[in-house]
Amino acid sequence: MSERTEPANEIVTVDVDNPAHGGSVIARMDGQVVFLSGGLPGEKDVTVALDPAKGSNSKKSFRTGTATHIGKPSPHRVEGQCAAASLGGGCCDLDFVDAQGSLEFKRDVVLDQLRRIGKIELDEAVISTESLTPSLGWRTRARLGVDEEGRAGVRKKNSHEVIPLSAATCAQWAAGLVAGLEEETFPAGAEIAVALGEQAGGKIDGEGAQRSVVQLTGSRQRPQRKVIGGLKNVTHHVKMGDKEIAWDLPADAFWQGHRAAPEFYSQWLRQNIPADLGLGWDLYGGAGVFAAALADRVGAMDTVDTGSLSTDAGKEALAAAGIENVRFLSGEVSKSLDALRTNDEENHGLHVVVLDPPRTGAGAKVVERIAEFGPRYVAHVGCDPATASRDLAAWIQSGYEIKQLTIVDAFPLTHHVEMLVLLQRVGE
């Protein structure tokens, strides 16, 4: 019996058009759409190794492939910046584009998703963009995989295979985040959560001076956690107006990815939400950073999320900061809305709702339900352009209009992007 061999890749040459959601770019071959990785908008004479036409990631209506040579590169193309990505790591899929090109790429993707999925066309006057800095070494928290030999490292793209730290590290990681862990051995199949703390003013302590390392074993839903290095918690400082608030969190608790994000998002909220005596909601609130940002802009604030290490830290942080008008509730957002305050004794209604749902989005039903309570303002944070576009379409259908869209490159070196959207009830 002859051995089965994989078909050779088909090689074609194409010109690249616009970017697509997910980090690929679009080209056309004899009228057929090709989604390819490793290219940038506007590049020409790009050699592409096509995936097999009958492969699991190709359909008759389009093909997929990988750019192997760029004849006429984009002016924004740079040498790959991530050692782990060069070995196949799934961490930095856009490490070959400069900061300006990255922001333009993500802006085009967001506006395309709004048009195609949300059927939303926006005036340029309401659109702004922002690149968070630094673009390298911006991540203070990471999850590492552990291979069969007990070595921690970055997982390869779409694989459980691990690139050990001794071979390469990720360009996103702040200095000192994983220092020394390449010499350690961990249980095979475990996850290692590691976090660096910050001094007041946002300065990161390097070389593990304020670091926590937590070993996670067992099921991902209910892991067994064990602090195996450094501190139990590390501290993150966020400036809110004239005060700075400190959150003490375990390494495996949720916190915004980019070290500049909590302060930038908080300032954006404070600049765009006018002060009022009414009430506020912070939905999918996590550690309560957004509730803290708006606490002095409303009479009282309710924040709700499923109970977690982050929400526990949030309660302690706000109490220590003397913020007394924020109430934490534990539960699923969709099932908790009726438990939230909508009026106070002076009949001040619901002034603002902030929501930061997961990548799956809030969903039309949740949006419509929130809209029934009639908040004057909505601040919608979206980390996936497709699901955020569906949510924003639901807000518009529910009687709201977009007043401001800020597209934030909050995840440099990757295709991920954040959308900060201010909506106002029509007629207000």
Short mmCIF file of C-alpha atoms in Angstrom, two decimals:
data_model
loop_
_atom_site.label_atom_id
_atom_site.label_comp_id
_atom_site.label_asym_id
_atom_site.label_seq_id
_atom_site.Cartn_x
_atom_site.Cartn_y
_atom_site.Cartn_z
CA MET A 1 0.00 0.00 0.00
CA SER A 2 1.48 3.35 -1.04
CA GLU A 3 1.94 6.11 1.48
CA ARG A 4 -0.48 9.02 1.34
CA THR A 5 1.30 12.28 0.55
CA GLU A 6 0.09 15.81 1.20
CA PRO A 7 -0.56 17.85 -1.97
CA ALA A 8 2.05 20.51 -2.73
CA ASN A 9 1.06 24.11 -2.18
CA GLU A 10 -0.10 25.98 -5.26
CA ILE A 11 2.04 29.10 -5.79
CA VAL A 12 0.51 32.28 -7.24
CA THR A 13 1.43 35.97 -7.45
CA VAL A 14 -1.14 38.59 -6.43
CA ASP A 15 -1.57 42.23 -5.46
CA VAL A 16 -3.02 42.95 -2.01
CA ASP A 17 -6.15 45.03 -1.52
CA ASN A 18 -7.62 45.86 1.88
CA PRO A 19 -7.20 44.23 5.31
CA ALA A 20 -9.70 41.70 6.65
CA HIS A 21 -10.92 41.02 10.16
CA GLY A 22 -8.63 38.56 11.92
CA GLY A 23 -5.28 39.86 10.66
CA SER A 24 -5.35 38.59 7.09
CA VAL A 25 -5.46 40.72 3.94
CA ILE A 26 -7.52 40.31 0.79
CA ALA A 27 -6.26 39.63 -2.73
CA ARG A 28 -7.99 38.37 -5.85
CA MET A 29 -7.00 35.58 -8.19
CA ASP A 30 -9.01 35.20 -11.41
CA GLY A 31 -11.95 36.83 -9.67
CA GLN A 32 -11.70 34.58 -6.61
CA VAL A 33 -11.05 36.12 -3.19
CA VAL A 34 -7.87 35.05 -1.42
CA PHE A 35 -7.42 35.66 2.32
CA LEU A 36 -3.71 35.61 3.00
CA SER A 37 -1.58 36.02 6.10
CA GLY A 38 1.74 37.83 6.16
CA GLY A 39 0.73 40.61 3.76
CA LEU A 40 -0.11 44.30 4.13
CA PRO A 41 -2.57 46.50 2.24
CA GLY A 42 -1.26 47.89 -1.06
CA GLU A 43 1.61 45.41 -1.47
CA LYS A 44 2.21 44.19 -5.01
CA ASP A 45 3.79 41.18 -6.67
CA VAL A 46 3.21 39.09 -3.56
CA THR A 47 4.08 35.41 -3.88
CA VAL A 48 1.49 33.30 -2.08
CA ALA A 49 1.51 29.63 -1.12
CA LEU A 50 -2.16 28.69 -1.32
CA ASP A 51 -3.64 26.19 1.07
CA PRO A 52 -5.15 23.11 -0.63
CA ALA A 53 -8.50 24.00 -2.22
CA LYS A 54 -10.22 21.18 -0.34
CA GLY A 55 -8.55 22.02 2.97
CA SER A 56 -10.59 22.60 6.10
CA ASN A 57 -9.89 26.34 5.99
CA SER A 58 -10.78 26.87 2.34
CA LYS A 59 -14.14 26.98 0.59
CA LYS A 60 -15.15 27.14 -3.06
CA SER A 61 -15.99 30.83 -2.70
CA PHE A 62 -12.51 31.79 -1.48
CA ARG A 63 -8.99 30.49 -0.92
CA THR A 64 -6.53 30.99 1.90
CA GLY A 65 -2.77 31.18 1.83
CA THR A 66 0.44 32.65 3.20
CA ALA A 67 2.66 35.32 1.69
CA THR A 68 6.16 33.93 1.10
CA HIS A 69 7.77 36.82 -0.79
CA ILE A 70 6.88 40.50 -1.14
CA GLY A 71 7.89 42.01 -4.48
CA LYS A 72 6.85 45.59 -3.69
CA PRO A 73 6.44 45.96 0.08
CA SER A 74 4.33 48.48 1.95
CA PRO A 75 6.21 51.51 3.34
CA HIS A 76 4.93 50.38 6.73
CA ARG A 77 6.59 46.96 6.55
CA VAL A 78 9.40 46.31 9.05
CA GLU A 79 11.46 43.31 10.03
CA GLY A 80 9.61 40.90 12.33
CA GLN A 81 9.90 42.13 15.91
CA CYS A 82 8.92 39.02 17.88
CA ALA A 83 11.28 36.08 18.32
CA ALA A 84 8.47 33.75 19.42
CA ALA A 85 6.33 34.66 16.38
CA SER A 86 9.27 33.91 14.07
CA LEU A 87 9.19 30.34 15.43
CA GLY A 88 5.45 29.97 14.87
CA GLY A 89 4.13 31.40 18.14
CA GLY A 90 0.52 32.53 18.12
CA CYS A 91 1.31 35.77 19.92
CA CYS A 92 2.30 38.47 17.40
CA ASP A 93 0.66 38.00 14.00
CA LEU A 94 1.31 41.61 12.89
CA ASP A 95 4.84 42.15 14.17
CA PHE A 96 6.01 43.09 10.66
CA VAL A 97 4.15 46.44 10.47
CA ASP A 98 5.10 49.77 12.07
CA ALA A 99 2.85 51.62 14.51
CA GLN A 100 1.26 53.91 11.91
CA GLY A 101 0.58 51.04 9.55
CA SER A 102 -0.88 48.97 12.37
CA LEU A 103 -3.30 51.73 13.33
CA GLU A 104 -4.36 52.30 9.72
CA PHE A 105 -4.86 48.54 9.26
CA LYS A 106 -7.10 48.32 12.31
CA ARG A 107 -9.03 51.48 11.47
CA ASP A 108 -9.89 50.08 8.04
CA VAL A 109 -11.01 46.78 9.58
CA VAL A 110 -13.25 48.49 12.15
CA LEU A 111 -14.94 50.76 9.61
CA ASP A 112 -15.40 47.86 7.18
CA GLN A 113 -17.06 45.72 9.87
CA LEU A 114 -19.33 48.61 10.85
CA ARG A 115 -20.42 49.03 7.23
CA ARG A 116 -20.82 45.36 6.33
CA ILE A 117 -22.18 43.91 9.57
CA GLY A 118 -23.74 46.89 11.33
CA LYS A 119 -24.82 48.76 8.17
CA ILE A 120 -23.35 51.82 9.88
CA GLU A 121 -21.73 54.72 8.02
CA LEU A 122 -20.08 57.33 10.22
CA ASP A 123 -19.06 60.90 9.56
CA GLU A 124 -15.29 61.35 9.79
CA ALA A 125 -15.86 64.04 12.42
CA VAL A 126 -16.90 61.44 15.02
CA ILE A 127 -13.97 59.07 14.35
CA SER A 128 -10.62 59.31 16.13
CA THR A 129 -7.70 56.92 16.52
CA GLU A 130 -5.08 56.28 19.18
CA SER A 131 -2.03 54.05 19.45
CA LEU A 132 -1.14 53.12 23.00
CA THR A 133 2.54 53.22 23.84
CA PRO A 134 4.90 51.52 24.19
CA SER A 135 4.47 49.20 21.19
CA LEU A 136 7.03 46.74 22.59
CA GLY A 137 7.12 45.40 26.14
CA TRP A 138 3.60 46.60 26.88
CA ARG A 139 2.14 43.48 28.49
CA THR A 140 2.49 43.04 32.27
CA ARG A 141 0.46 39.81 32.48
CA ALA A 142 0.82 36.59 30.51
CA ARG A 143 -0.31 32.96 30.44
CA LEU A 144 2.34 30.41 29.48
CA GLY A 145 1.84 26.85 28.35
CA VAL A 146 3.96 23.97 29.65
CA ASP A 147 5.24 21.22 27.35
CA GLU A 148 5.74 17.52 28.08
CA GLU A 149 9.24 18.20 29.37
CA GLY A 150 7.95 20.74 31.89
CA ARG A 151 9.24 23.80 30.05
CA ALA A 152 7.11 26.95 30.02
CA GLY A 153 6.69 29.05 26.90
CA VAL A 154 4.50 30.43 24.14
CA ARG A 155 2.03 28.14 22.41
CA LYS A 156 2.34 27.80 18.66
CA LYS A 157 -0.51 29.17 16.57
CA ASN A 158 -3.55 26.85 16.56
CA SER A 159 -1.57 24.24 18.46
CA HIS A 160 -0.86 22.90 21.94
CA GLU A 161 2.85 22.73 21.07
CA VAL A 162 4.96 25.06 23.22
CA ILE A 163 7.97 27.14 22.21
CA PRO A 164 10.10 27.08 25.38
CA LEU A 165 11.33 30.34 26.89
CA SER A 166 14.90 29.15 26.40
CA ALA A 167 14.27 29.29 22.63
CA ALA A 168 12.34 32.57 22.36
CA THR A 169 10.26 35.11 24.25
CA CYS A 170 7.40 37.36 23.11
CA ALA A 171 8.02 41.00 22.18
CA GLN A 172 4.83 42.03 23.99
CA TRP A 173 6.22 41.11 27.41
CA ALA A 174 7.53 43.80 29.72
CA ALA A 175 11.14 43.45 30.83
CA GLY A 176 11.45 41.03 33.72
CA LEU A 177 8.03 39.43 33.21
CA VAL A 178 9.38 35.92 32.55
CA ALA A 179 12.97 36.36 33.76
CA GLY A 180 14.39 33.14 35.20
CA LEU A 181 11.37 30.98 34.33
CA GLU A 182 13.28 29.36 31.46
CA GLU A 183 15.32 27.56 34.12
CA GLU A 184 12.30 26.22 35.99
CA THR A 185 10.41 22.96 35.48
CA PHE A 186 6.62 22.77 35.85
CA PRO A 187 3.97 20.04 35.64
CA ALA A 188 3.37 19.01 32.01
CA GLY A 189 0.16 20.53 30.65
CA ALA A 190 -0.10 23.19 33.36
CA GLU A 191 -0.51 26.89 32.73
CA ILE A 192 1.73 29.47 34.33
CA ALA A 193 0.22 32.90 35.02
CA VAL A 194 2.77 35.63 35.60
CA ALA A 195 2.29 39.32 36.37
CA LEU A 196 4.42 42.37 37.05
CA GLY A 197 3.33 45.13 39.39
CA GLU A 198 3.67 48.87 38.99
CA GLN A 199 4.95 51.62 41.18
CA ALA A 200 2.91 54.78 41.67
CA GLY A 201 2.81 56.73 38.43
CA GLY A 202 2.68 53.59 36.32
CA LYS A 203 6.38 52.67 36.40
CA ILE A 204 6.90 48.93 36.04
CA ASP A 205 9.23 47.19 38.46
CA GLY A 206 11.66 45.20 36.34
CA GLU A 207 13.63 42.05 37.05
CA GLY A 208 10.81 40.50 39.07
CA ALA A 209 10.98 43.06 41.91
CA GLN A 210 7.19 43.08 42.06
CA ARG A 211 6.19 39.84 40.41
CA SER A 212 3.80 36.99 41.01
CA VAL A 213 3.96 33.54 39.42
CA VAL A 214 0.93 31.25 39.76
CA GLN A 215 0.76 27.64 38.64
CA LEU A 216 -2.63 26.50 37.31
CA THR A 217 -3.42 22.79 36.99
CA GLY A 218 -6.59 20.79 36.44
CA SER A 219 -9.58 22.05 34.47
CA ARG A 220 -9.48 25.49 32.92
CA GLN A 221 -12.90 26.31 34.38
CA ARG A 222 -11.88 25.44 37.95
CA PRO A 223 -8.10 25.24 38.06
CA GLN A 224 -6.09 24.43 41.13
CA ARG A 225 -3.95 27.50 41.71
CA LYS A 226 -0.68 27.71 43.59
CA VAL A 227 1.58 30.73 44.05
CA ILE A 228 5.05 29.41 43.21
CA GLY A 229 7.05 32.60 42.93
CA GLY A 230 7.11 36.18 44.15
CA LEU A 231 4.12 37.85 45.75
CA LYS A 232 0.56 36.67 46.22
CA ASN A 233 -0.70 39.85 44.48
CA VAL A 234 0.87 42.62 42.42
CA THR A 235 -0.26 46.24 42.33
CA HIS A 236 -1.59 48.26 39.40
CA HIS A 237 -2.02 52.03 39.77
CA VAL A 238 -4.53 54.04 37.72
CA LYS A 239 -4.85 57.81 37.82
CA MET A 240 -8.47 59.01 38.10
CA GLY A 241 -8.74 62.77 37.93
CA ASP A 242 -6.84 64.16 40.91
CA LYS A 243 -6.38 60.78 42.63
CA GLU A 244 -4.52 57.55 41.94
CA ILE A 245 -6.15 54.24 42.85
CA ALA A 246 -4.25 51.01 43.47
CA TRP A 247 -5.57 47.53 42.64
CA ASP A 248 -3.86 44.49 44.20
CA LEU A 249 -4.54 41.48 41.97
CA PRO A 250 -3.34 37.88 41.66
CA ALA A 251 -1.40 36.99 38.51
CA ASP A 252 -4.33 35.02 37.07
CA ALA A 253 -6.96 37.73 37.60
CA PHE A 254 -8.26 39.76 34.65
CA TRP A 255 -6.67 43.14 33.99
CA GLN A 256 -6.45 45.13 30.78
CA GLY A 257 -3.72 43.81 28.49
CA HIS A 258 -1.78 46.98 27.68
CA ARG A 259 -0.31 48.65 30.73
CA ALA A 260 -1.51 52.08 29.48
CA ALA A 261 -5.08 50.94 28.74
CA PRO A 262 -6.78 51.34 32.15
CA GLU A 263 -5.74 54.98 32.47
CA PHE A 264 -6.44 55.84 28.82
CA TYR A 265 -9.91 54.27 28.91
CA SER A 266 -10.68 55.93 32.24
CA GLN A 267 -9.68 59.35 30.96
CA TRP A 268 -11.72 58.79 27.79
CA LEU A 269 -14.79 58.07 29.90
CA ARG A 270 -14.25 61.11 32.09
CA GLN A 271 -13.82 63.36 29.07
CA ASN A 272 -16.88 62.08 27.22
CA ILE A 273 -19.47 61.48 29.97
CA PRO A 274 -20.84 64.73 31.45
CA ALA A 275 -21.32 64.89 35.21
CA ASP A 276 -24.87 64.38 36.47
CA LEU A 277 -26.69 63.49 39.67
CA GLY A 278 -28.18 60.42 37.98
CA LEU A 279 -27.14 56.80 38.35
CA GLY A 280 -24.63 54.71 36.45
CA TRP A 281 -24.10 51.08 35.56
CA ASP A 282 -20.77 49.39 34.86
CA LEU A 283 -21.60 46.09 33.16
CA TYR A 284 -19.08 43.25 32.74
CA GLY A 285 -17.24 45.44 35.23
CA GLY A 286 -14.43 43.13 36.40
CA ALA A 287 -12.25 45.01 38.87
CA GLY A 288 -14.47 48.10 38.72
CA VAL A 289 -11.99 50.39 36.98
CA PHE A 290 -14.68 52.08 34.88
CA ALA A 291 -16.96 52.41 37.91
CA ALA A 292 -14.13 54.13 39.73
CA ALA A 293 -13.51 56.44 36.78
CA LEU A 294 -17.12 57.65 36.79
CA ALA A 295 -17.84 57.51 40.51
CA ASP A 296 -17.52 61.28 40.89
CA ARG A 297 -19.50 61.91 37.68
CA VAL A 298 -22.74 60.32 38.93
CA GLY A 299 -24.71 60.08 42.14
CA ALA A 300 -24.13 56.34 42.49
CA MET A 301 -22.85 53.46 40.40
CA ASP A 302 -23.70 49.76 40.22
CA THR A 303 -21.13 47.41 38.73
CA VAL A 304 -21.95 43.81 37.86
CA ASP A 305 -19.95 40.82 36.70
CA THR A 306 -19.63 37.17 37.58
CA GLY A 307 -17.73 36.89 40.86
CA SER A 308 -13.98 36.60 40.33
CA LEU A 309 -10.59 37.43 41.74
CA SER A 310 -10.84 40.74 39.86
CA THR A 311 -14.12 41.79 41.44
CA ASP A 312 -12.79 40.92 44.90
CA ALA A 313 -9.77 43.14 44.22
CA GLY A 314 -12.05 45.89 42.95
CA LYS A 315 -14.08 46.01 46.14
CA GLU A 316 -10.92 46.36 48.20
CA ALA A 317 -9.39 48.98 45.90
CA LEU A 318 -12.41 51.27 45.86
CA ALA A 319 -12.93 50.95 49.60
CA ALA A 320 -9.29 51.85 50.24
CA ALA A 321 -9.67 54.87 47.93
CA GLY A 322 -12.70 56.11 49.88
CA ILE A 323 -15.12 55.61 47.00
CA GLU A 324 -18.40 54.83 48.73
CA ASN A 325 -21.01 55.28 46.00
CA VAL A 326 -20.15 52.14 44.00
CA ARG A 327 -22.02 48.90 44.66
CA PHE A 328 -20.65 45.57 43.39
CA LEU A 329 -23.10 42.85 42.34
CA SER A 330 -22.18 39.32 41.33
CA GLY A 331 -24.00 37.57 38.49
CA GLU A 332 -24.47 37.29 34.76
CA VAL A 333 -25.29 40.66 33.21
CA SER A 334 -28.27 39.31 31.27
CA LYS A 335 -29.85 38.02 34.47
CA SER A 336 -28.92 40.91 36.77
CA LEU A 337 -30.36 44.02 35.12
CA ASP A 338 -33.56 44.07 37.18
CA ALA A 339 -31.46 44.11 40.38
CA LEU A 340 -29.67 47.33 39.40
CA ARG A 341 -30.73 50.78 40.55
CA THR A 342 -32.55 52.94 37.99
CA ASN A 343 -33.74 55.79 40.22
CA ASP A 344 -32.82 57.45 43.51
CA GLU A 345 -34.88 59.22 46.15
CA GLU A 346 -34.69 62.50 44.23
CA ASN A 347 -35.89 60.76 41.05
CA HIS A 348 -32.60 61.09 39.22
CA GLY A 349 -32.74 58.46 36.51
CA LEU A 350 -30.16 56.31 34.77
CA HIS A 351 -27.51 58.67 33.42
CA VAL A 352 -24.90 56.34 31.91
CA VAL A 353 -24.25 52.69 31.18
CA VAL A 354 -20.72 51.46 30.50
CA LEU A 355 -20.37 47.97 29.12
CA ASP A 356 -17.24 46.04 28.21
CA PRO A 357 -18.48 42.62 27.08
CA PRO A 358 -16.25 39.68 26.13
CA ARG A 359 -15.31 39.03 22.49
CA THR A 360 -18.66 37.37 21.88
CA GLY A 361 -20.32 40.74 22.48
CA ALA A 362 -23.30 41.65 24.63
CA GLY A 363 -25.82 40.48 22.04
CA ALA A 364 -28.91 42.20 20.67
CA LYS A 365 -31.20 40.93 23.43
CA VAL A 366 -29.03 42.34 26.21
CA VAL A 367 -28.63 45.66 24.35
CA GLU A 368 -32.39 45.94 23.80
CA ARG A 369 -33.06 45.12 27.43
CA ILE A 370 -30.60 47.77 28.68
CA ALA A 371 -32.13 50.32 26.31
CA GLU A 372 -35.54 49.76 27.91
CA PHE A 373 -34.15 51.43 31.06
CA GLY A 374 -33.43 54.55 29.03
CA PRO A 375 -29.86 55.59 29.94
CA ARG A 376 -29.00 59.00 28.54
CA TYR A 377 -25.48 57.91 27.58
CA VAL A 378 -23.90 54.58 26.73
CA ALA A 379 -20.16 53.90 26.59
CA HIS A 380 -19.70 50.63 24.69
CA VAL A 381 -16.23 49.04 24.71
CA GLY A 382 -15.75 46.46 21.97
CA CYS A 383 -12.71 44.20 21.60
CA ASP A 384 -14.00 42.40 18.50
CA PRO A 385 -15.06 44.58 15.52
CA ALA A 386 -17.57 42.03 14.21
CA THR A 387 -19.53 41.43 17.41
CA ALA A 388 -19.22 45.09 18.42
CA SER A 389 -20.74 46.09 15.05
CA ARG A 390 -23.72 43.84 15.71
CA ASP A 391 -24.12 45.33 19.19
CA LEU A 392 -23.90 48.88 17.86
CA ALA A 393 -26.53 48.13 15.23
CA ALA A 394 -28.79 46.96 18.07
CA TRP A 395 -28.17 50.22 19.97
CA ILE A 396 -29.15 52.24 16.91
CA GLN A 397 -32.29 50.14 16.46
CA SER A 398 -33.07 50.82 20.12
CA GLY A 399 -33.03 54.61 19.72
CA TYR A 400 -29.38 55.60 20.22
CA GLU A 401 -26.90 57.40 17.97
CA ILE A 402 -23.11 57.22 17.85
CA LYS A 403 -21.53 60.48 18.99
CA GLN A 404 -17.90 59.36 19.18
CA LEU A 405 -15.85 56.36 18.02
CA THR A 406 -12.26 56.03 19.17
CA ILE A 407 -10.33 53.19 17.53
CA VAL A 408 -7.51 52.17 19.84
CA ASP A 409 -4.49 50.10 18.89
CA ALA A 410 -4.32 48.65 22.38
CA PHE A 411 -2.66 45.39 21.29
CA PRO A 412 0.46 46.32 19.27
CA LEU A 413 2.06 43.57 17.14
CA THR A 414 -1.31 41.78 16.87
CA HIS A 415 -4.49 42.18 14.80
CA HIS A 416 -6.57 42.83 17.92
CA VAL A 417 -8.14 46.26 18.36
CA GLU A 418 -10.33 48.07 20.87
CA MET A 419 -13.33 50.27 20.07
CA LEU A 420 -14.51 52.95 22.50
CA VAL A 421 -17.95 54.13 21.44
CA LEU A 422 -20.05 56.90 22.97
CA LEU A 423 -23.77 56.69 22.23
CA GLN A 424 -26.51 59.09 23.23
CA ARG A 425 -30.24 58.56 23.37
CA VAL A 426 -31.84 60.27 20.39
CA GLY A 427 -33.58 63.47 21.42
CA GLU A 428 -31.47 64.11 24.53
#
